[in-house]
Amino acid sequence: MSISRDTRNTKTPQNSYYTTDKIMANLTAAVSFGSTGRTSVATPRVTDYVSFIARRSYSNNTHFYKRRGRSPDALTEMSWATVVFVVGYVGQTVMATDSGRLPDDTKPLSYKLTMEPSPYKEFNASFTGSVDIEIAVRTSTSTITLNSKDLVLHDIRVTDKNTGRSIGVRSWSYDADREQVTISLDGHVLASRVYMLRIRFEGILRDDGTGFFRSAYDTVSDGKKWIVATQFQATRARSAFPCYDEPHFRTPFNISIQIKNIETALSNMPVYYSIELEEYGRRVLVHFQETPSMPTCSVAFFAGEFEQFDKTRSQAINIYSHLGRLYQIEYITKGSPELLTAMEDYTGIPYAMPELNLVATPILGSGQVNTWGLTTYQEKTLFVNHQSNSKSVMTANMAVANTVASQWFGNLVSPASWEFAWINKGLSTYLQYFVTAKVEPEWRLEHFFIAENQRPAMDLDQNLQIQPLNAPVIGPEDVDFNSADRFSKQKASAVMRMLNDWVGDDAFKKAINAYLTHNHSAKPEQLWNAFDNTLFDMTKSGLNGNSVRTVMNTWTERAGYPLVNVKKKDKSLVLTQQRFLSGFTDSNDTTKWFIRLSYTTNKEKNFDTKTAPTVWLDPSVNETIIPIDDDVEWYIFNIQSTGGLLFFAFVFALGYYRVNYTEDNWLSLIKQLNDSPKDIHVLNRAQLIDDSFSLAKVGLLNYTIPMSISEYLKMEDDIIPWYS
């Protein structure tokens, strides 16, 4: 085995203890060692990342060997192990697509995970750990494949659980692109038997707010303090411990973490017991209660010098902050339990965990991290009081409401694959508005939902390059992941809101209860089946005679959204649809959707879709014609709905589509806005502004129309149209 040297592309990072030449020497020695047959690996690639890992591993392993009393001669062996184990992880994270899925010959039954973080060094902060995975063998095999990234693995053991007999481990090797480690055995693990897989490992604490990471904050009296926390969504658990890092693998976890005795440790479950470790000096090993079955992305732990506000209070939600700032979480501590109760009332399913811990941290790179039983926030999100401005108070409550909703949508039920994560993101985003609205009904959150979710999603969804909701997802390390993740959440929530309007409040609530009750990891068809069965039980004939699955697949498996064109012809309106695209309209794009259109005219001015007329557009029909009185002056389609999620009694707004009219109808609407704007509902006033400017921007409407509409704003006293 040999390795080539290319110094043109090899850099030594800042604060490096060793030069590139030293790294190359270690790599060359490692390759020599690797040829002895102790491990089976692919030839390493010399990259910037390898330089970084080799430098840090050399320093870290010196510490590890001194602590364990081994001779310096062993350093070369560990240096090689470091390069072997992490060299492949240079590319983007591979999500749960066909190319990156684990083989199905084994599956996990439970985990026992112990972590020992050491975040206190300025550089080379690291962690060690061990994991015992109980695995069931589906098909006899001589290899076991797990996900692993950026970890040094060693001391791997496989034992038959029933007999206690050990299975020899011959070697392990990595697939760089798939972020997998394959453990090759001397014999076979047999089908229908259960084995214990034990792995000791070590890694580097990240500084970017992902995976298992650390973060620092400054105090007036004690200087810099460190915390450690986790962010394992979507596929980052593998960078903290070897595991089956796919969301459909749900197992119980027994988690332990070693901390200083002055620190607080939190995880998904409450503390079970703690053990003082005298030999380490003022260290404590904290064991947590066993979790319910959950995917690896739901695993979470936190440690730092934090305290809970009002420990004497017994309640489902506990909020933590660092010392000296507890007074700033009093407001949210007292108000947040109502949000949990509202979600329990709506879903009809009690919260599944003993407690929900919310942690306000000074610095958190990835923002809010929702997991089952434990959520971390940037402290500025939760630090509000009665003197804070209304927007800050609203943001804090909405952040907690999003956490509450995600306990059901994303944790109680997780996606069967990451390409279906939009289901739970959409439902949790949609319902967070109405959970908050139950507690704070005067905030008009139903209006802000349109401005903060639906409109931004539509602005992105009009691009030709956009992907549908049901599409292979982008890896978290891709530069576009955050915007793509935000888009799928916004569009999915708007589509869920539209479905609620179509099936009705009672059916929507019952279907959600059925979805949560009968699934643990789900695909879209399981959600649509819950709706179809609910409508059948309520003796409803689906959606205009079609199944929910058939209708909703046009919204989740097709990119973009429709533009509905309305033209008056004699005593009828002719309706057609096409895909709305920014910049130009592609005449070759024939995408169409099932759409339920609601409408009103100047004669009725009825903006309640419960009583206003509706019509369905079928993607197989080119034109839909509806009769209308000849003396109608104007008409508006896509009107708001005064329905509400049962006890929320709120105004819902507008389907996920745009509408264009002939010039005479636009001019009549402009006249109405200038004469008496409040005869048109506030959300439709905002809709007319947004649609007209969007149409003009792509050349489908003369700019004189939106400019003329905007003139009425001098009389507008509501904030919502100004958002448009």
XYZ file of C-alpha atoms in Angstrom:
724
model
C 0.000 0.000 0.000
C 1.378 3.421 -0.878
C 0.322 7.010 -0.685
C 1.149 9.843 -3.048
C 2.020 13.291 -1.895
C 0.580 16.411 -3.552
C 1.608 19.468 -1.580
C -0.276 21.800 -3.915
C -3.596 20.852 -2.317
C -2.389 20.161 1.208
C -2.761 22.924 3.777
C -1.838 23.125 7.403
C -4.710 24.643 9.387
C -4.343 27.528 11.790
C -3.029 26.646 15.256
C -1.506 23.471 13.791
C 1.058 21.833 16.040
C 2.584 19.954 13.144
C 3.623 20.905 9.660
C 2.405 19.258 6.512
C 5.702 17.359 6.273
C 5.127 15.908 9.732
C 1.594 14.909 8.733
C 2.940 13.203 5.606
C 5.502 11.363 7.687
C 2.775 10.095 9.980
C 0.661 9.064 7.015
C 3.566 7.232 5.404
C 4.312 5.406 8.644
C 0.643 4.635 8.962
C 0.522 3.096 5.511
C 3.492 0.918 6.377
C 1.717 -0.247 9.490
C -1.541 -0.749 7.608
C 0.077 -3.230 5.241
C 0.657 -5.704 8.077
C -2.878 -6.961 7.793
C -4.103 -5.603 11.116
C -6.864 -3.690 9.308
C -8.363 -3.767 5.857
C -8.849 -0.322 4.382
C -8.870 1.581 1.131
C -5.888 3.748 0.211
C -6.226 7.125 1.985
C -6.634 10.334 0.033
C -4.451 13.230 1.164
C -6.742 16.247 1.576
C -7.025 19.309 3.734
C -9.393 17.395 5.962
C -6.931 14.544 6.461
C -4.284 17.103 7.398
C -6.627 18.523 9.998
C -7.535 15.128 11.462
C -3.969 13.852 11.411
C -2.735 16.938 13.262
C -5.425 16.757 15.916
C -5.234 12.998 16.306
C -1.471 13.158 16.883
C -1.983 15.596 19.736
C -5.086 13.885 21.138
C -3.607 10.404 20.979
C -0.520 11.494 22.884
C -2.884 12.460 25.687
C -4.867 9.226 25.385
C -1.771 7.045 25.557
C -0.275 8.886 28.498
C -3.533 8.539 30.365
C -3.729 4.837 29.606
C -0.108 4.156 30.407
C 0.912 2.896 26.978
C 4.316 3.361 25.455
C 5.045 6.123 22.938
C 5.771 3.386 20.375
C 2.064 2.753 20.194
C 1.494 6.256 18.858
C 2.211 5.271 15.269
C -0.444 2.569 15.471
C -3.066 4.973 16.781
C -2.072 7.645 14.244
C -2.707 5.131 11.481
C -5.995 4.143 13.041
C -6.992 7.789 13.056
C -6.241 8.256 9.382
C -7.907 5.003 8.453
C -11.050 5.756 10.355
C -11.722 9.298 9.219
C -9.958 9.709 5.901
C -12.997 9.044 3.779
C -15.351 11.632 5.194
C -14.587 14.534 2.930
C -17.753 14.744 0.837
C -21.241 15.897 1.652
C -23.472 14.043 4.038
C -25.274 11.224 2.284
C -28.921 11.203 3.253
C -31.199 8.197 3.450
C -31.439 7.674 -0.281
C -30.971 4.418 -2.161
C -27.239 5.051 -2.577
C -26.640 5.656 1.111
C -28.949 3.218 2.852
C -27.646 0.568 5.227
C -28.076 -3.080 4.247
C -31.107 -4.776 5.758
C -29.384 -7.917 7.061
C -29.253 -6.576 10.630
C -31.269 -4.093 12.652
C -30.814 -2.486 16.094
C -32.971 -3.455 19.071
C -31.496 -1.148 21.729
C -28.519 1.072 22.560
C -26.507 1.604 25.700
C -24.512 4.771 25.106
C -21.896 6.334 27.413
C -20.219 9.649 26.537
C -17.262 11.385 28.176
C -16.774 14.877 26.730
C -13.700 17.031 27.412
C -14.626 20.487 26.114
C -12.353 22.586 28.297
C -9.242 22.881 26.109
C -9.008 25.845 23.787
C -7.981 23.489 20.994
C -8.308 19.747 20.453
C -11.459 19.391 22.532
C -12.534 15.774 22.272
C -14.771 13.055 23.596
C -14.570 9.343 24.207
C -17.410 6.902 24.447
C -18.699 3.400 24.217
C -21.838 1.976 22.705
C -23.459 -1.425 23.174
C -25.918 -2.117 20.364
C -28.221 -5.095 20.671
C -28.828 -6.253 17.107
C -31.172 -8.751 15.516
C -29.932 -10.614 12.458
C -32.408 -10.900 9.615
C -30.093 -12.703 7.177
C -26.955 -14.648 8.098
C -23.937 -12.525 7.293
C -20.206 -12.274 7.953
C -20.289 -8.453 8.048
C -22.121 -5.806 10.086
C -22.508 -2.343 8.569
C -23.154 0.832 10.581
C -22.981 4.563 9.985
C -19.884 6.309 11.319
C -18.273 9.634 10.540
C -15.168 11.383 11.906
C -14.719 8.796 14.667
C -11.741 6.734 15.785
C -13.136 3.238 16.372
C -11.342 0.565 18.329
C -11.933 -2.458 20.534
C -14.922 -3.809 18.610
C -16.513 -6.942 20.075
C -19.424 -9.109 18.934
C -21.098 -11.562 21.313
C -24.012 -13.947 20.937
C -26.528 -12.744 23.517
C -27.931 -16.189 24.287
C -24.707 -18.208 24.612
C -22.219 -15.461 25.475
C -19.943 -16.813 22.750
C -17.658 -14.245 21.097
C -17.487 -13.821 17.330
C -14.020 -12.792 16.201
C -13.644 -9.416 14.491
C -11.195 -9.687 11.608
C -11.138 -6.082 10.351
C -13.258 -3.033 9.607
C -13.275 -0.719 6.630
C -15.027 2.442 5.491
C -17.107 3.562 2.565
C -16.291 7.252 2.275
C -19.297 8.389 0.242
C -21.865 6.481 2.276
C -20.352 7.310 5.680
C -20.483 3.660 6.671
C -18.172 1.278 8.486
C -18.297 -2.420 7.647
C -17.134 -4.819 10.352
C -15.831 -8.101 8.932
C -16.161 -11.140 11.192
C -14.189 -14.386 11.437
C -17.453 -16.277 11.248
C -21.116 -15.500 10.660
C -23.826 -13.954 12.740
C -26.857 -16.160 12.164
C -30.368 -15.233 11.103
C -33.001 -15.034 13.861
C -30.370 -14.639 16.588
C -29.566 -11.607 18.745
C -26.026 -10.301 19.269
C -24.346 -7.598 21.324
C -22.048 -5.276 19.402
C -19.723 -3.248 21.643
C -17.564 -0.448 20.256
C -15.223 1.960 21.986
C -14.623 5.174 20.083
C -13.320 8.696 20.324
C -13.838 11.862 18.353
C -13.442 15.608 18.206
C -16.048 17.949 19.669
C -17.256 20.132 16.847
C -17.373 23.920 16.995
C -20.038 24.484 14.326
C -23.193 23.656 16.269
C -23.733 20.287 14.576
C -23.288 16.709 15.725
C -21.768 16.548 19.217
C -20.449 20.061 19.738
C -19.224 22.515 22.323
C -19.872 26.211 22.757
C -18.341 28.850 25.014
C -19.702 31.909 26.777
C -18.069 34.518 29.003
C -19.033 35.302 32.584
C -18.124 38.375 34.599
C -16.771 36.529 37.634
C -15.487 33.188 36.300
C -14.345 33.937 32.767
C -15.066 31.516 29.949
C -17.467 28.622 30.469
C -18.100 25.673 28.188
C -21.210 23.694 27.349
C -21.639 20.567 25.251
C -24.811 19.829 23.304
C -26.057 17.837 20.338
C -27.728 18.449 16.987
C -28.177 15.071 15.300
C -30.717 16.007 12.614
C -30.703 14.843 9.975
C -27.760 12.406 9.773
C -25.334 13.752 12.357
C -25.673 11.157 15.122
C -23.111 9.096 13.198
C -20.485 11.749 13.953
C -20.994 11.206 17.709
C -21.301 7.413 17.931
C -21.446 4.459 15.498
C -25.100 3.660 14.873
C -27.891 2.765 12.494
C -28.428 6.405 11.548
C -31.665 6.129 9.568
C -34.985 7.439 10.905
C -36.964 4.227 10.426
C -34.745 2.425 12.971
C -36.482 3.181 16.282
C -35.078 1.643 19.480
C -34.852 2.406 23.214
C -31.700 4.223 24.388
C -29.950 4.026 27.741
C -27.785 7.144 27.835
C -25.050 8.111 30.302
C -22.733 11.112 30.288
C -19.742 12.018 32.453
C -19.649 15.622 33.711
C -18.106 17.819 36.395
C -19.965 17.733 39.698
C -20.814 21.447 39.325
C -22.516 20.892 35.973
C -26.051 19.900 35.069
C -26.613 17.060 32.620
C -29.816 16.738 30.582
C -31.019 14.212 28.056
C -34.256 12.946 26.516
C -35.342 11.373 29.809
C -35.002 12.378 33.483
C -31.933 11.373 35.504
C -32.123 7.797 36.785
C -29.108 7.894 39.125
C -25.602 9.346 39.350
C -22.262 7.884 40.447
C -19.343 9.919 41.807
C -16.075 8.996 40.119
C -13.466 9.642 42.779
C -10.535 8.490 40.670
C -11.238 11.267 38.185
C -11.691 13.942 40.824
C -14.965 15.847 41.093
C -16.508 13.952 38.194
C -19.964 12.400 38.044
C -21.390 9.751 35.730
C -25.058 10.567 35.144
C -27.379 7.779 33.987
C -30.730 8.641 32.452
C -33.901 6.597 32.352
C -34.461 4.433 29.294
C -36.137 6.258 26.429
C -39.111 5.032 24.421
C -38.232 3.665 20.996
C -36.890 6.523 18.904
C -34.542 7.164 15.956
C -30.943 8.266 16.402
C -31.775 11.793 15.233
C -33.955 12.208 18.351
C -31.092 11.408 20.739
C -29.935 14.442 22.702
C -27.756 15.333 25.665
C -26.478 18.552 27.192
C -24.012 19.485 29.938
C -23.025 22.823 31.458
C -23.159 24.979 34.562
C -26.891 25.638 34.141
C -29.792 25.703 36.551
C -33.524 25.231 36.317
C -35.872 28.101 37.046
C -37.987 27.386 40.143
C -37.001 23.827 41.045
C -39.789 23.686 43.641
C -42.409 23.706 40.893
C -43.630 20.404 39.519
C -44.627 20.822 35.864
C -44.182 19.101 32.523
C -41.947 21.803 31.024
C -38.703 22.863 32.728
C -36.541 25.720 31.474
C -32.809 26.071 32.127
C -30.329 28.908 31.791
C -26.824 29.613 32.998
C -26.265 31.126 36.424
C -27.155 34.773 36.782
C -29.739 34.768 33.989
C -32.524 32.702 35.527
C -34.746 35.742 36.052
C -34.932 36.215 32.284
C -36.746 32.908 31.699
C -39.481 33.463 34.298
C -42.064 34.662 31.775
C -41.705 31.756 29.358
C -41.482 29.242 32.213
C -44.911 30.219 33.505
C -46.609 30.359 30.092
C -45.196 27.343 28.268
C -47.186 24.543 30.011
C -50.381 25.902 28.456
C -48.928 25.255 25.011
C -48.305 21.607 25.868
C -51.836 21.222 27.187
C -53.277 22.763 24.006
C -51.421 20.254 21.828
C -52.571 17.341 24.004
C -56.151 18.593 23.671
C -55.920 18.906 19.910
C -54.224 15.591 19.121
C -56.119 13.637 21.778
C -52.789 11.972 22.661
C -50.977 12.707 25.958
C -47.371 13.869 25.840
C -45.287 10.691 25.732
C -42.296 11.764 27.861
C -42.079 12.450 31.626
C -40.848 16.008 31.049
C -39.814 18.500 28.398
C -36.610 20.416 29.115
C -35.911 23.698 27.311
C -32.391 25.129 27.493
C -31.549 28.780 26.765
C -27.903 28.829 25.663
C -25.746 31.926 25.076
C -24.351 30.650 21.770
C -25.879 27.986 19.550
C -24.656 27.799 15.979
C -27.622 25.993 14.448
C -30.358 27.847 16.309
C -33.270 25.946 17.806
C -32.750 22.167 18.043
C -35.941 20.182 18.712
C -35.587 16.647 20.033
C -37.800 14.387 22.102
C -37.825 15.698 25.654
C -34.985 18.212 25.194
C -34.716 21.366 23.083
C -31.939 23.943 22.969
C -32.439 27.570 21.913
C -30.383 30.681 21.536
C -31.080 32.467 24.797
C -32.209 35.665 23.074
C -35.233 33.697 21.834
C -36.517 32.835 25.315
C -35.295 35.884 27.259
C -38.505 37.934 27.332
C -40.695 39.530 29.989
C -43.804 41.684 30.213
C -41.771 44.723 29.182
C -40.427 43.111 25.982
C -41.858 44.256 22.666
C -44.753 42.242 21.292
C -42.710 40.718 18.467
C -40.136 39.275 20.903
C -42.860 37.824 23.116
C -44.601 36.332 20.080
C -41.326 34.850 18.815
C -40.605 33.218 22.185
C -44.050 31.642 22.425
C -43.955 30.472 18.829
C -40.530 28.900 19.361
C -41.814 26.906 22.328
C -44.993 26.008 20.411
C -42.846 24.649 17.576
C -40.967 22.517 20.092
C -44.235 21.273 21.546
C -45.647 20.372 18.120
C -42.448 18.557 17.146
C -42.808 16.259 20.158
C -45.695 14.629 18.284
C -44.700 15.334 14.676
C -41.094 14.242 14.249
C -40.516 12.352 17.489
C -43.640 10.405 18.433
C -43.937 9.741 14.686
C -40.754 10.097 12.661
C -40.310 9.927 8.871
C -39.631 6.502 7.400
C -36.947 8.195 5.306
C -35.530 11.713 5.272
C -37.170 12.437 1.933
C -40.475 12.396 3.854
C -39.380 14.754 6.634
C -41.593 17.464 5.118
C -44.675 15.722 6.569
C -43.762 16.326 10.182
C -42.130 19.669 9.486
C -45.265 20.855 7.751
C -47.638 19.643 10.452
C -45.536 20.977 13.336
C -45.120 24.378 11.654
C -48.814 24.619 10.805
C -50.033 23.573 14.252
C -47.556 25.722 16.188
C -49.496 28.793 15.061
C -52.751 27.459 16.364
C -51.343 26.061 19.580
C -50.027 29.544 20.297
C -53.311 31.048 19.167
C -55.169 28.968 21.728
C -53.097 30.633 24.463
C -52.888 34.083 22.855
C -56.005 34.469 20.655
C -55.640 38.223 20.198
C -52.366 37.910 18.265
C -54.039 37.168 14.871
C -51.512 34.456 14.151
C -53.638 33.056 11.327
C -52.810 36.207 9.376
C -49.091 36.043 10.128
C -48.997 32.422 8.987
C -49.650 33.576 5.417
C -47.024 36.320 5.562
C -44.356 34.222 7.294
C -44.824 30.853 5.592
C -47.087 30.673 2.566
C -45.901 33.777 0.706
C -42.142 33.084 1.181
C -42.685 29.486 0.034
C -44.512 30.646 -3.089
C -41.719 33.088 -3.917
C -39.235 30.180 -3.987
C -41.604 27.642 -5.504
C -42.034 29.642 -8.698
C -38.487 28.816 -9.849
C -38.089 26.205 -12.572
C -35.256 24.458 -10.695
C -37.255 23.880 -7.501
C -37.830 20.303 -6.334
C -41.179 18.858 -5.218
C -41.755 18.031 -1.555
C -41.407 14.313 -2.301
C -37.886 14.369 -3.692
C -34.428 13.179 -2.607
C -33.256 15.589 0.073
C -30.065 17.622 0.102
C -27.362 16.786 2.612
C -27.043 19.060 5.670
C -23.511 20.049 4.733
C -24.614 21.365 1.351
C -24.619 25.149 1.243
C -28.271 25.177 0.177
C -29.534 22.810 2.867
C -30.828 25.459 5.272
C -32.822 27.304 2.632
C -34.152 24.043 1.165
C -35.137 22.820 4.615
C -36.895 26.103 5.360
C -38.718 25.998 2.021
C -40.027 22.450 2.513
C -41.277 23.375 5.978
C -43.059 26.472 4.703
C -44.624 24.851 1.648
C -45.655 21.715 3.541
C -47.325 23.784 6.252
C -49.242 25.777 3.611
C -50.352 22.576 1.883
C -51.494 21.103 5.230
C -53.460 24.264 5.963
C -55.121 24.019 2.563
C -56.006 20.357 3.190
C -57.578 21.335 6.521
C -59.808 23.774 4.660
C -60.783 21.139 2.091
C -61.690 18.280 4.461
C -63.033 20.410 7.309
C -61.871 20.931 10.877
C -63.418 17.836 12.437
C -62.127 15.451 9.777
C -58.658 17.003 9.888
C -58.412 16.570 13.643
C -59.632 12.960 13.564
C -57.251 12.066 10.743
C -54.299 13.550 12.617
C -55.235 11.501 15.685
C -55.398 8.329 13.570
C -52.033 9.118 11.937
C -50.344 9.575 15.314
C -52.039 6.575 16.888
C -51.244 3.989 14.224
C -47.747 4.993 13.063
C -44.256 5.303 14.482
C -42.304 5.963 11.293
C -44.384 7.041 8.335
C -44.495 7.691 4.623
C -46.915 10.093 2.880
C -49.329 7.320 1.935
C -49.834 6.503 5.615
C -50.872 10.085 6.290
C -53.196 10.170 3.268
C -54.661 6.790 4.256
C -55.533 8.230 7.661
C -57.465 10.996 5.929
C -59.185 8.655 3.474
C -60.288 6.314 6.257
C -61.492 9.211 8.379
C -63.583 10.650 5.546
C -65.004 7.207 4.831
C -65.975 6.751 8.488
C -67.663 10.147 8.375
C -69.570 9.050 5.230
C -67.872 11.659 3.097
C -66.956 10.886 -0.500
C -63.322 11.927 -0.398
C -62.400 15.154 -2.151
C -64.867 15.690 -4.989
C -65.031 11.917 -5.441
C -61.239 11.472 -5.411
C -59.121 9.980 -2.642
C -57.061 12.342 -0.521
C -53.988 10.476 -1.693
C -54.793 11.116 -5.359
C -55.467 14.807 -4.789
C -52.546 15.506 -2.461
C -49.996 13.678 -4.596
C -50.435 16.428 -7.168
C -49.230 18.881 -4.517
C -46.383 16.847 -3.039
C -44.978 14.987 -6.045
C -45.067 17.915 -8.469
C -42.893 20.992 -8.211
C -44.297 24.489 -8.225
C -47.878 25.655 -7.888
C -50.714 26.711 -10.209
C -51.773 29.974 -11.699
C -55.539 30.017 -12.190
C -56.715 32.194 -15.108
C -60.290 33.506 -14.894
C -62.054 35.002 -17.920
C -65.661 36.137 -18.162
C -67.539 34.954 -21.227
C -71.197 35.944 -21.538
C -72.916 34.582 -18.386
C -70.096 32.288 -17.321
C -66.549 32.262 -16.052
C -63.956 30.119 -17.854
C -61.244 28.727 -15.575
C -57.908 27.305 -16.722
C -54.681 26.518 -14.914
C -50.969 26.484 -15.688
C -47.777 26.327 -13.673
C -46.668 29.719 -12.385
C -43.015 30.333 -13.176
C -40.805 33.326 -12.497
C -39.096 35.126 -15.326
C -41.056 33.445 -18.091
C -43.895 31.008 -18.655
C -42.698 27.719 -20.113
C -45.368 26.680 -22.593
C -43.981 23.135 -22.582
C -44.703 22.690 -18.873
C -48.069 20.955 -18.631
C -48.100 20.434 -14.850
C -51.588 20.674 -13.349
C -53.144 20.096 -9.944
C -56.404 19.231 -8.217
C -57.623 22.595 -6.878
C -60.691 23.498 -4.907
C -61.466 27.115 -5.753
C -63.559 29.311 -3.515
C -64.959 32.561 -4.861
C -67.306 35.477 -4.281
C -68.583 38.483 -6.210
C -69.539 42.074 -5.497
C -73.141 40.951 -5.102
C -72.512 38.557 -2.193
C -69.177 39.706 -0.748
C -69.147 36.413 1.125
C -65.615 35.618 2.252
C -66.533 32.526 4.265
C -65.660 29.324 2.391
C -68.083 27.391 4.574
C -70.950 29.089 2.761
C -69.350 30.631 -0.332
C -69.525 28.677 -3.603
C -66.616 26.418 -4.560
C -65.554 24.567 -7.698
C -62.928 21.879 -8.330
C -60.358 22.030 -11.097
C -59.286 18.605 -12.339
C -55.804 18.250 -13.895
C -57.309 16.100 -16.660
C -59.738 18.873 -17.725
C -58.500 21.815 -19.816
C -61.358 24.241 -19.050
C -63.886 24.476 -16.253
C -66.945 26.678 -16.781
C -69.172 28.042 -14.012
C -72.316 30.177 -14.486
C -72.437 33.722 -13.163
C -74.953 36.576 -13.229
C -74.510 38.954 -16.109
C -74.610 42.044 -13.878
C -71.668 40.982 -11.678
C -69.123 43.805 -11.547
C -66.189 41.952 -9.986
C -65.254 38.521 -8.660
C -62.476 37.200 -6.455
C -61.180 33.636 -6.336
C -59.117 32.029 -3.543
C -60.991 33.739 -0.744
C -60.140 33.402 2.921
C -61.984 30.990 5.191
C -63.505 31.770 8.566
C -63.057 28.168 9.617
C -60.811 27.235 12.485
C -59.137 24.285 14.083
C -62.135 23.506 16.283
C -61.393 25.387 19.464
C -59.087 27.867 17.703
C -61.941 29.604 15.822
C -59.633 31.387 13.464
C -59.583 32.826 10.005
C -57.676 30.699 7.532
C -56.419 32.195 4.365
C -56.091 31.397 0.777
C -55.099 28.329 -1.180
C -51.585 27.717 -2.428
C -52.033 29.240 -5.875
C -52.242 32.599 -7.647
C -55.112 34.024 -9.677
C -55.083 36.238 -12.755
C -58.106 38.065 -14.213
C -58.926 39.973 -17.347
C -58.197 43.699 -17.249
C -61.818 44.721 -16.746
C -62.095 42.666 -13.535
C -58.829 44.058 -12.193
C -60.095 47.601 -12.828
C -63.376 46.852 -11.037
C -61.466 45.503 -8.046
C -59.295 48.639 -7.990
C -62.443 50.780 -7.922
C -63.818 48.758 -5.009
C -60.571 49.135 -3.042
C -60.583 52.896 -3.536
C -64.286 53.279 -2.727
C -64.597 50.907 0.254
C -61.567 48.659 0.836
C -63.032 46.860 3.866
C -65.756 45.339 1.694
C -62.943 42.972 0.651
C -61.451 40.816 3.416
C -58.043 41.952 4.666
C -56.332 38.742 3.536
C -57.767 39.106 0.053
C -56.644 42.718 -0.031
C -53.150 41.435 0.689
C -53.642 38.677 -1.890
C -54.561 41.148 -4.634
C -51.409 43.151 -3.982
C -49.161 40.093 -3.856
C -50.664 38.338 -6.881
C -50.744 41.440 -9.081
C -47.096 42.361 -8.435
C -46.000 38.737 -8.915
C -47.885 38.543 -12.215
C -46.441 41.828 -13.413
C -42.935 40.705 -12.483
C -43.151 37.730 -14.872
C -44.793 39.732 -17.664
C -48.333 38.375 -17.298
C -49.842 41.676 -16.156
C -49.164 45.320 -16.906
C -47.478 47.114 -13.990
C -50.181 49.804 -14.068
C -52.506 47.283 -12.354
C -50.481 46.590 -9.167
C -49.422 50.225 -8.964
C -53.063 51.307 -9.142
C -54.055 48.742 -6.509
C -51.352 50.064 -4.184
C -52.870 53.545 -4.207
C -55.612 52.400 -1.853
C -52.991 51.710 0.866
C -53.262 55.307 2.005
C -56.551 54.213 3.573
C -55.237 50.849 4.889
C -55.034 50.616 8.687
C -54.197 46.888 8.903
C -50.613 45.627 8.908
C -51.211 42.491 6.844
C -51.553 44.104 3.364
C -48.361 46.015 4.035
C -46.559 42.665 4.432
C -47.314 41.945 0.786
